[in-house]
PDB file of C-alpha atoms and ligand atoms in Angstrom:
ATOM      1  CA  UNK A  29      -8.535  -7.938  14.555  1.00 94.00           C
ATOM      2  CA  UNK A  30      -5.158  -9.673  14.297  1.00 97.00           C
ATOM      3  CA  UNK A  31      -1.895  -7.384  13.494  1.00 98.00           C
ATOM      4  CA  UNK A  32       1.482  -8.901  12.302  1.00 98.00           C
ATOM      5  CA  UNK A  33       4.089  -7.379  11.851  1.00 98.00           C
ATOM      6  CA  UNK A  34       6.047  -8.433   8.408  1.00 98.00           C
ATOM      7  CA  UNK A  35       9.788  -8.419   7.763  1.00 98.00           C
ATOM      8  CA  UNK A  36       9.977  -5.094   8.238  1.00 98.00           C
ATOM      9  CA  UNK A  37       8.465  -4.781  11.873  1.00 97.00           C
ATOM     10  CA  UNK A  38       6.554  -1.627  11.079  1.00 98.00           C
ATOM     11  CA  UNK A  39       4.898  -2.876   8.225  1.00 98.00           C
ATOM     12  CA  UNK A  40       2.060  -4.632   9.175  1.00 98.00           C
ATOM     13  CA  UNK A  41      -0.753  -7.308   8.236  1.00 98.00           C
ATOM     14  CA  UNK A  42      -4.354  -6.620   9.438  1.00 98.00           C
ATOM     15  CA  UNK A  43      -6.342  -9.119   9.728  1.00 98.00           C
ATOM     16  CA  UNK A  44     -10.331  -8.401  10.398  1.00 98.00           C
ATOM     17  CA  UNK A  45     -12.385 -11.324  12.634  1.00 98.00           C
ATOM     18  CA  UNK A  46     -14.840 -12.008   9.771  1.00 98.00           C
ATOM     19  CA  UNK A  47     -18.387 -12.824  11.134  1.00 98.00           C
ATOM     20  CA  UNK A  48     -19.879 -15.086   8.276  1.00 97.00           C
ATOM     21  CA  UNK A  49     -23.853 -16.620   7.943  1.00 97.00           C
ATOM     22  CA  UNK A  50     -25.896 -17.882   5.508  1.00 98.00           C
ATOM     23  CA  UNK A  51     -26.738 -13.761   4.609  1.00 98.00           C
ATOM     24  CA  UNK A  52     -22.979 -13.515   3.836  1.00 98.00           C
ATOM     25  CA  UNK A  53     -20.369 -11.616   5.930  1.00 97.00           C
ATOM     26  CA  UNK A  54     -19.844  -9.013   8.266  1.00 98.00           C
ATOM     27  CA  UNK A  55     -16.293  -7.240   9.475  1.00 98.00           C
ATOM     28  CA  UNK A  56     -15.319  -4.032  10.868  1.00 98.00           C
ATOM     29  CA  UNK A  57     -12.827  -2.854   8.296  1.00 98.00           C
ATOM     30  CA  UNK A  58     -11.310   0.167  10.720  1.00 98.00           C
ATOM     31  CA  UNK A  59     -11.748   0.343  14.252  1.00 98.00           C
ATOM     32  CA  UNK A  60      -9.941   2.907  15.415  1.00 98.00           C
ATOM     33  CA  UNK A  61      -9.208   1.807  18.996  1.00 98.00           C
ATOM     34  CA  UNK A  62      -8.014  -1.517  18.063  1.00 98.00           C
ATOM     35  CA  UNK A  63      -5.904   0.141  15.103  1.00 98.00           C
ATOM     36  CA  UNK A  64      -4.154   2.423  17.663  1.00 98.00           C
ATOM     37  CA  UNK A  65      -3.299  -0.557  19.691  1.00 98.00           C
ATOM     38  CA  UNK A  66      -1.558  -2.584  16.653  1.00 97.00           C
ATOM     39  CA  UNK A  67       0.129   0.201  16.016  1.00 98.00           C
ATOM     40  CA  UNK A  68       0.897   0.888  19.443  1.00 97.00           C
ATOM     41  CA  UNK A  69       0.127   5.328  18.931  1.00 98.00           C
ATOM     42  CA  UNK A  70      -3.066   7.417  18.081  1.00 98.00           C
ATOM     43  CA  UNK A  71      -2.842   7.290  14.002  1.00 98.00           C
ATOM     44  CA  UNK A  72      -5.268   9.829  12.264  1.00 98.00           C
ATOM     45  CA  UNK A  73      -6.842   9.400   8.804  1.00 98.00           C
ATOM     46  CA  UNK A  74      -7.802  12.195   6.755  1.00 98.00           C
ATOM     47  CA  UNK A  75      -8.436  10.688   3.533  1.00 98.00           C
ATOM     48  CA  UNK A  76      -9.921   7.314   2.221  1.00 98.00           C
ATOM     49  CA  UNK A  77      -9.420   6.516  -1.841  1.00 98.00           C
ATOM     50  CA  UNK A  78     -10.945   3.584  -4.211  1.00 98.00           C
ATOM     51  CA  UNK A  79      -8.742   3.263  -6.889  1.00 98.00           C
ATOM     52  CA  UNK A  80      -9.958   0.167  -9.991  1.00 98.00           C
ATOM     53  CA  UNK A  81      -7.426  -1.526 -12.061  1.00 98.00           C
ATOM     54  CA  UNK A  82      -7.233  -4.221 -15.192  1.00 98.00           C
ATOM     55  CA  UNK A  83      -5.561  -6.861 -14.538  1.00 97.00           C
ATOM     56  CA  UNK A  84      -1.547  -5.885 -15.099  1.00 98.00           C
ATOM     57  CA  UNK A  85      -1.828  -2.634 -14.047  1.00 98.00           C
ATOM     58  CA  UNK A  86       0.992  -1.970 -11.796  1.00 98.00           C
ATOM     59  CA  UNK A  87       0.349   1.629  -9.745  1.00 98.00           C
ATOM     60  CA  UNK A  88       4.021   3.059  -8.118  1.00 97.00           C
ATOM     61  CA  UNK A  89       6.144   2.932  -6.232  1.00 98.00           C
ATOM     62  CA  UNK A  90       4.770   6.028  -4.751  1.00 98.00           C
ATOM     63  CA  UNK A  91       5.108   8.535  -1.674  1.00 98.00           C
ATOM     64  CA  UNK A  92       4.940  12.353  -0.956  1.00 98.00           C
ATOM     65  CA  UNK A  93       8.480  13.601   0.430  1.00 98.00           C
ATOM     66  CA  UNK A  94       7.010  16.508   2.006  1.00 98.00           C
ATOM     67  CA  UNK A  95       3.660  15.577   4.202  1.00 98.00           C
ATOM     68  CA  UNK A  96       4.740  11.835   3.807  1.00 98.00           C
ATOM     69  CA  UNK A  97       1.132   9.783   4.014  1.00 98.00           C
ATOM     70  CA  UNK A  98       0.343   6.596   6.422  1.00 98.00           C
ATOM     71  CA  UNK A  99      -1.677   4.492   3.900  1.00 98.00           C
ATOM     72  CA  UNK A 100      -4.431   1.614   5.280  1.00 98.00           C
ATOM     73  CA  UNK A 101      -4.878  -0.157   2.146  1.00 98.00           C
ATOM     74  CA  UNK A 102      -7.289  -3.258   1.137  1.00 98.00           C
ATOM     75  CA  UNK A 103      -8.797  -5.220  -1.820  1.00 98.00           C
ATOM     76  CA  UNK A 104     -12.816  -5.441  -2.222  1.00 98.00           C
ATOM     77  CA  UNK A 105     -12.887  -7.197  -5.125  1.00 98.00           C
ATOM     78  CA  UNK A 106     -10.444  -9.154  -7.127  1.00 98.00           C
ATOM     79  CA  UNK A 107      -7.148  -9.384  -5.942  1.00 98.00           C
ATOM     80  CA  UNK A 108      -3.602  -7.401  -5.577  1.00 98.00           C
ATOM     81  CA  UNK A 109       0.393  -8.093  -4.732  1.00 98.00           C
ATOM     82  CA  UNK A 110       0.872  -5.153  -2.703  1.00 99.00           C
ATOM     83  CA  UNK A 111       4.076  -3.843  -1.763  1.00 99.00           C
ATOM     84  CA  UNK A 112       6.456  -1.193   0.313  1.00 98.00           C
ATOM     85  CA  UNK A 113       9.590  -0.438   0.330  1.00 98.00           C
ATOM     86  CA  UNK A 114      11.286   1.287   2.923  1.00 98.00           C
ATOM     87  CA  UNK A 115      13.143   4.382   2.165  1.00 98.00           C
ATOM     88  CA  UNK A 116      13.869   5.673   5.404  1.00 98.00           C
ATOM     89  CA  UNK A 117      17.817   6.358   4.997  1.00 98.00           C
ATOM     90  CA  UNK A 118      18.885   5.505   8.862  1.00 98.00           C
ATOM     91  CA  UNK A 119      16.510   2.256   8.999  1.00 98.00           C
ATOM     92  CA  UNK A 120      18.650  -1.241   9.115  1.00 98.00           C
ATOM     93  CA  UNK A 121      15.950  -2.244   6.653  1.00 98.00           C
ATOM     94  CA  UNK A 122      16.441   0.708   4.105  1.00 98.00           C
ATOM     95  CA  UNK A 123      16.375  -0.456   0.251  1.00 98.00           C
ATOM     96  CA  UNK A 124      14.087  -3.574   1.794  1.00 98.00           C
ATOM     97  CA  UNK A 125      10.617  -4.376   0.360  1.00 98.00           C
ATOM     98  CA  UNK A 126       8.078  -7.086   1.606  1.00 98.00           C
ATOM     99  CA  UNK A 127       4.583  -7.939  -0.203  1.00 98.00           C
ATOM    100  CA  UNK A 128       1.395  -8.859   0.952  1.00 98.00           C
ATOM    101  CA  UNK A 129      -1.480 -10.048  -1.612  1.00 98.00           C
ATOM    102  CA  UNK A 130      -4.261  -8.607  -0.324  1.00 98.00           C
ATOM    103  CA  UNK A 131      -7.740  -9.594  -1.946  1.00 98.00           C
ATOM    104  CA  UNK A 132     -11.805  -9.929  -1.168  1.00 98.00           C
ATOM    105  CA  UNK A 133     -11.336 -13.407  -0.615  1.00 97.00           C
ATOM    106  CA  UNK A 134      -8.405 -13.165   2.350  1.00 98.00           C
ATOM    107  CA  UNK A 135      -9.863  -9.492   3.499  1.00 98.00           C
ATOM    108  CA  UNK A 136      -6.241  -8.857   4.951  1.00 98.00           C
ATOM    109  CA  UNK A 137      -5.345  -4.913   5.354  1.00 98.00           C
ATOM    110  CA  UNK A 138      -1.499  -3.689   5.011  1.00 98.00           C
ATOM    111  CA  UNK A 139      -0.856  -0.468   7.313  1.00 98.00           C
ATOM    112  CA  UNK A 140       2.243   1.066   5.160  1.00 98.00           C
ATOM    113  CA  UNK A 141       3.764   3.943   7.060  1.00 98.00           C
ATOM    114  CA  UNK A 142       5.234   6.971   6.548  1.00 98.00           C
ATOM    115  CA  UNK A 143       8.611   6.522   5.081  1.00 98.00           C
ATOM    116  CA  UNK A 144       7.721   4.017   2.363  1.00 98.00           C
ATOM    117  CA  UNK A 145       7.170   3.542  -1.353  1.00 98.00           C
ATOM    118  CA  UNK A 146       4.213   2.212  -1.559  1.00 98.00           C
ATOM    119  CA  UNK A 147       2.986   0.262  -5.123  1.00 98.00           C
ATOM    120  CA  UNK A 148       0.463  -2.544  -6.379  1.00 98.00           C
ATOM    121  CA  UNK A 149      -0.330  -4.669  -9.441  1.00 98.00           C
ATOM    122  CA  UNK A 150      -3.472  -6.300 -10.230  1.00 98.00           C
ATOM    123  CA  UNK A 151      -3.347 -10.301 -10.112  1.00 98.00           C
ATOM    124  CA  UNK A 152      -7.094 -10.284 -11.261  1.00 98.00           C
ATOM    125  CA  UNK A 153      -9.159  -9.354 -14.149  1.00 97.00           C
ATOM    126  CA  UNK A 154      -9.992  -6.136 -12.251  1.00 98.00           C
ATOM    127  CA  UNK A 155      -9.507  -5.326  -8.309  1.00 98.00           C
ATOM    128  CA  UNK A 156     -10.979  -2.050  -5.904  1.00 98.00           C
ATOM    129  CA  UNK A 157      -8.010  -0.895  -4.601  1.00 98.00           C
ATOM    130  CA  UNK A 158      -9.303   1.106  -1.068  1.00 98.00           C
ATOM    131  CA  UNK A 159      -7.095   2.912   1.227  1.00 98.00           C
ATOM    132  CA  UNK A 160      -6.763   5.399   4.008  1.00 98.00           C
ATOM    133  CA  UNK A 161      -4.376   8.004   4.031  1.00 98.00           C
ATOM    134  CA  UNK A 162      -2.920   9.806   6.980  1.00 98.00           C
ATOM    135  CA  UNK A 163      -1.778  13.226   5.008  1.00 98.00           C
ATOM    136  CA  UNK A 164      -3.977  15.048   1.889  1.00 98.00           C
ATOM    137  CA  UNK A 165      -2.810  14.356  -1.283  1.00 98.00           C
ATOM    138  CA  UNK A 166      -0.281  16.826  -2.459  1.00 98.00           C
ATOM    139  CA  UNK A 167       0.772  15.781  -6.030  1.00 98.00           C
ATOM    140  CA  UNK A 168       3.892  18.827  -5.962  1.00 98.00           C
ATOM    141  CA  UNK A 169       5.661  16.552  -3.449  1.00 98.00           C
ATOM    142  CA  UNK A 170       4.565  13.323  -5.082  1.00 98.00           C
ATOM    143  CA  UNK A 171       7.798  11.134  -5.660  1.00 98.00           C
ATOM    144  CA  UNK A 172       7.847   7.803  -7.825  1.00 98.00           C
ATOM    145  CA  UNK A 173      11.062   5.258  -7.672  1.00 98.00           C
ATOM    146  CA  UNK A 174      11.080   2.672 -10.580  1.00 98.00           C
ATOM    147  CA  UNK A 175       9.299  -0.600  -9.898  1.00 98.00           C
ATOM    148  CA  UNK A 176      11.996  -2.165 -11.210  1.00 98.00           C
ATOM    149  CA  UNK A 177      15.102  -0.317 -10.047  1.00 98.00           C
ATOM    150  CA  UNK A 178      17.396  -3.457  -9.337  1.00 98.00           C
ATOM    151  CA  UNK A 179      19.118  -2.505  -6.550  1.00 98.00           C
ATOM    152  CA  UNK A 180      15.326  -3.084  -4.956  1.00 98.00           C
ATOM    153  CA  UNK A 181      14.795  -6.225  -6.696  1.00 98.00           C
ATOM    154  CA  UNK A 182      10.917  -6.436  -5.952  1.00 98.00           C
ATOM    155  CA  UNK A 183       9.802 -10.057  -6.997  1.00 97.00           C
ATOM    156  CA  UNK A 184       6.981  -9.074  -9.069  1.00 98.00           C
ATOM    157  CA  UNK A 185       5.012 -12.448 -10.471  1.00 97.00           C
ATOM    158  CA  UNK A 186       4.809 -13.247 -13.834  1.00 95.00           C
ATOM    159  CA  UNK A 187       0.918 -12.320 -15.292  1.00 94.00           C
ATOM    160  CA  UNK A 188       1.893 -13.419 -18.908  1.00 92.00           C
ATOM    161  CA  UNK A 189       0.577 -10.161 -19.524  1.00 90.00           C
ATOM    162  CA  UNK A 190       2.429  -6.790 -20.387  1.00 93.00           C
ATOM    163  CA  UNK A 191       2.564  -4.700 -17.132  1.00 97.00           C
ATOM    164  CA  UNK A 192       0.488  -1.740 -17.706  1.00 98.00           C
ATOM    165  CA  UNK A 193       1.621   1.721 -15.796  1.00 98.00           C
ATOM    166  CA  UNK A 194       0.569   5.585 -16.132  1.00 98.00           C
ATOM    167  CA  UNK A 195       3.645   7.595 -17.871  1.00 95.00           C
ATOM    168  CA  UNK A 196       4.461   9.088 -14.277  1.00 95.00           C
ATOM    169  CA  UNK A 197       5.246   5.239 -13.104  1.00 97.00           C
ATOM    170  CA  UNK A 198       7.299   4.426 -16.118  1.00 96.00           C
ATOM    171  CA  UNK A 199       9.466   6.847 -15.232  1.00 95.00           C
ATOM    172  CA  UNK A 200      10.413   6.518 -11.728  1.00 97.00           C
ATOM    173  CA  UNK A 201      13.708   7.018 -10.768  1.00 98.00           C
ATOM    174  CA  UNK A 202      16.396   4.855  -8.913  1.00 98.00           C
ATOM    175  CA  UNK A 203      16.350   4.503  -5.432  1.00 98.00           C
ATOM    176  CA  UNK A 204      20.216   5.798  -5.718  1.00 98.00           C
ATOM    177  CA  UNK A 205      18.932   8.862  -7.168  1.00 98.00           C
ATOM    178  CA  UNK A 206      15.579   9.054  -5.530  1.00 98.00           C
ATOM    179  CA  UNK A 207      14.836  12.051  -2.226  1.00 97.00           C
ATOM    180  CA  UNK A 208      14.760   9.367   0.577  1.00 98.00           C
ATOM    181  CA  UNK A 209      13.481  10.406   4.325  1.00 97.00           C
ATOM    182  CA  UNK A 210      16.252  11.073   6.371  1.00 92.00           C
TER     183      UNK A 210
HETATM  184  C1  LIG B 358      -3.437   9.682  -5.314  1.00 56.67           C
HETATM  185  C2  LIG B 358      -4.449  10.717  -5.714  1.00 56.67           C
HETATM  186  C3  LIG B 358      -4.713  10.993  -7.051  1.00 56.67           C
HETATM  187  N1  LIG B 358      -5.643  11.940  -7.381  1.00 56.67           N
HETATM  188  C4  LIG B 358      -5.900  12.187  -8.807  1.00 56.67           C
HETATM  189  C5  LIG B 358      -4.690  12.645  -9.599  1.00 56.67           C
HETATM  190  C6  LIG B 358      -4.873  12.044 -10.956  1.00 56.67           C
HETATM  191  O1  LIG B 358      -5.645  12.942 -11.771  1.00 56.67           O
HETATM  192  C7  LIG B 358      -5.710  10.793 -10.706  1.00 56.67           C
HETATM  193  C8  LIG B 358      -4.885   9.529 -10.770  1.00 56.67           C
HETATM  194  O2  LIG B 358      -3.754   9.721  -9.939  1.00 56.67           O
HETATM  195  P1  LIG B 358      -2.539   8.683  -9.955  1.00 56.67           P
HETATM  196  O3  LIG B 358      -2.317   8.217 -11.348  1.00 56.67           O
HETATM  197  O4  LIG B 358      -1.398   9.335  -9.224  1.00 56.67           O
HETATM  198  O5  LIG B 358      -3.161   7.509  -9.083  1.00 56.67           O
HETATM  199  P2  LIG B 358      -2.331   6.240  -8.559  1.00 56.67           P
HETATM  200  O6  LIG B 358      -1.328   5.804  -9.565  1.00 56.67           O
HETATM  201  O7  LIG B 358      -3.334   5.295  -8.076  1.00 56.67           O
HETATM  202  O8  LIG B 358      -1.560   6.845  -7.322  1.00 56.67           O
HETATM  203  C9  LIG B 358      -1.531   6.161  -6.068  1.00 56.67           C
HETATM  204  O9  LIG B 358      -0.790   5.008  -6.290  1.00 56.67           O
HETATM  205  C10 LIG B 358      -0.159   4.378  -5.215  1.00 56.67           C
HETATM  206  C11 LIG B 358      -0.783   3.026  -5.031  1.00 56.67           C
HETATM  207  C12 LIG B 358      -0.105   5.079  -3.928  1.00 56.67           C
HETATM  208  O10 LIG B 358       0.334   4.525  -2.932  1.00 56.67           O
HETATM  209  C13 LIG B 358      -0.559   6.461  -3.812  1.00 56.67           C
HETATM  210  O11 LIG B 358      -1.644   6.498  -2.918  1.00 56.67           O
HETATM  211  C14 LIG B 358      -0.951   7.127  -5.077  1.00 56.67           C
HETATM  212  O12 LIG B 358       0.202   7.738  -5.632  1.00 56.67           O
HETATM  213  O13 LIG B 358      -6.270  10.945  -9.393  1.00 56.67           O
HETATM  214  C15 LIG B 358      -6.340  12.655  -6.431  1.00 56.67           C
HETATM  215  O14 LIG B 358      -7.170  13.517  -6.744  1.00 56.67           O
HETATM  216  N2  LIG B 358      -6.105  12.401  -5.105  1.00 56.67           N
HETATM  217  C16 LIG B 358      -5.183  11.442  -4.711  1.00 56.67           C
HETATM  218  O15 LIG B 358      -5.013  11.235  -3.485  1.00 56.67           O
END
């Protein structure tokens, strides 16, 4: 497993050593020992979700404000631009985003800490969206920021199709007015 860190240092790109034959593939998508090394500490998961999406479908920019969530994330099929944002108030990098497409073909994980907005649209005709989460899902803290709020600036790609987001996500607010982590 190969770890690289992006832009933002804690952000980081996992890449599995994919074993492949004339069967197909094999690859250890988590290995916990060599996860705790990228990431230099013990991190513990408590929750793993599939989430499937049309193409367009643009899910975020999420995070819980109270029991903030680690998320592992990954693409089995089809293919994503995933993103994070980090919204940690005293980080040099705060208001910053970086993107990583993640998709079955590359098999390339993104560990998104705690302290970050975390969001995803679909660049195929459908992708399985599956991710680990460090905290339980606790929708009274759940916090969206607009996936377009300027003063972020994300460079979403151009589908030539209509984004397509739940009402929640269409109504995210501004980073400016948005409960940041401190
Ligand atoms: C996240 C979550 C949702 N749900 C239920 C609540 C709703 O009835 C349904 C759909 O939830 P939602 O529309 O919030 O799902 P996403 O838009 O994929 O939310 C996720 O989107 C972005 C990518 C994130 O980073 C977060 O993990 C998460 O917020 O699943 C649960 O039961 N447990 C959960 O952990």
């Amino acid at each position: 497993m190969k770890a690289t860190p992006t832009a933002i240092p804690d952000v980081l790109v996992i890449e599995p050593r994919v074993f492949g034959d004339a069967r197909g593939f094999f690859f250890e998508s988590f290995n916990q020992k060599a996860f705790d090394e990228a990431v230099g500490h013990h991190v513990d998961f408590v929750q793993d979700n599939h989430s499937r999406s049309v193409k367009g479908v643009l899910r975020g920019l999420h995070y819980q404000i109270q029991q903030p969530q680690g998320k592992l994330v990954r693409v089995v099929r089809g293919a994503v631009l995933d993103v994070a944002v980090d919204i940690r108030r005293k980080s040099p990098t705060f208001g910053k985003w970086v993107s990583q497409e993640l998709s079955e073909e590359n098999h390339k994980q993104l560990w998104v800490p705690a302290g970050f907005a975390h969001g995803f649209l679909v660049l195929s005709e459908s992708a399985d969206f599956l991710y680990k989460t460090t905290d339980y899902y606790a929708p009274a803290n759940e916090r969206c920021i607009a996936w377009n709020d300027p003063a972020i600036a994300i460079g979403w790609p151009d589908l030539q199709v209509d984004f397509m987001l739940s009402v929640k996500d269409q109504t995210g607010k501004l980073l400016a007015d948005a409960e940041v982590f401190e």
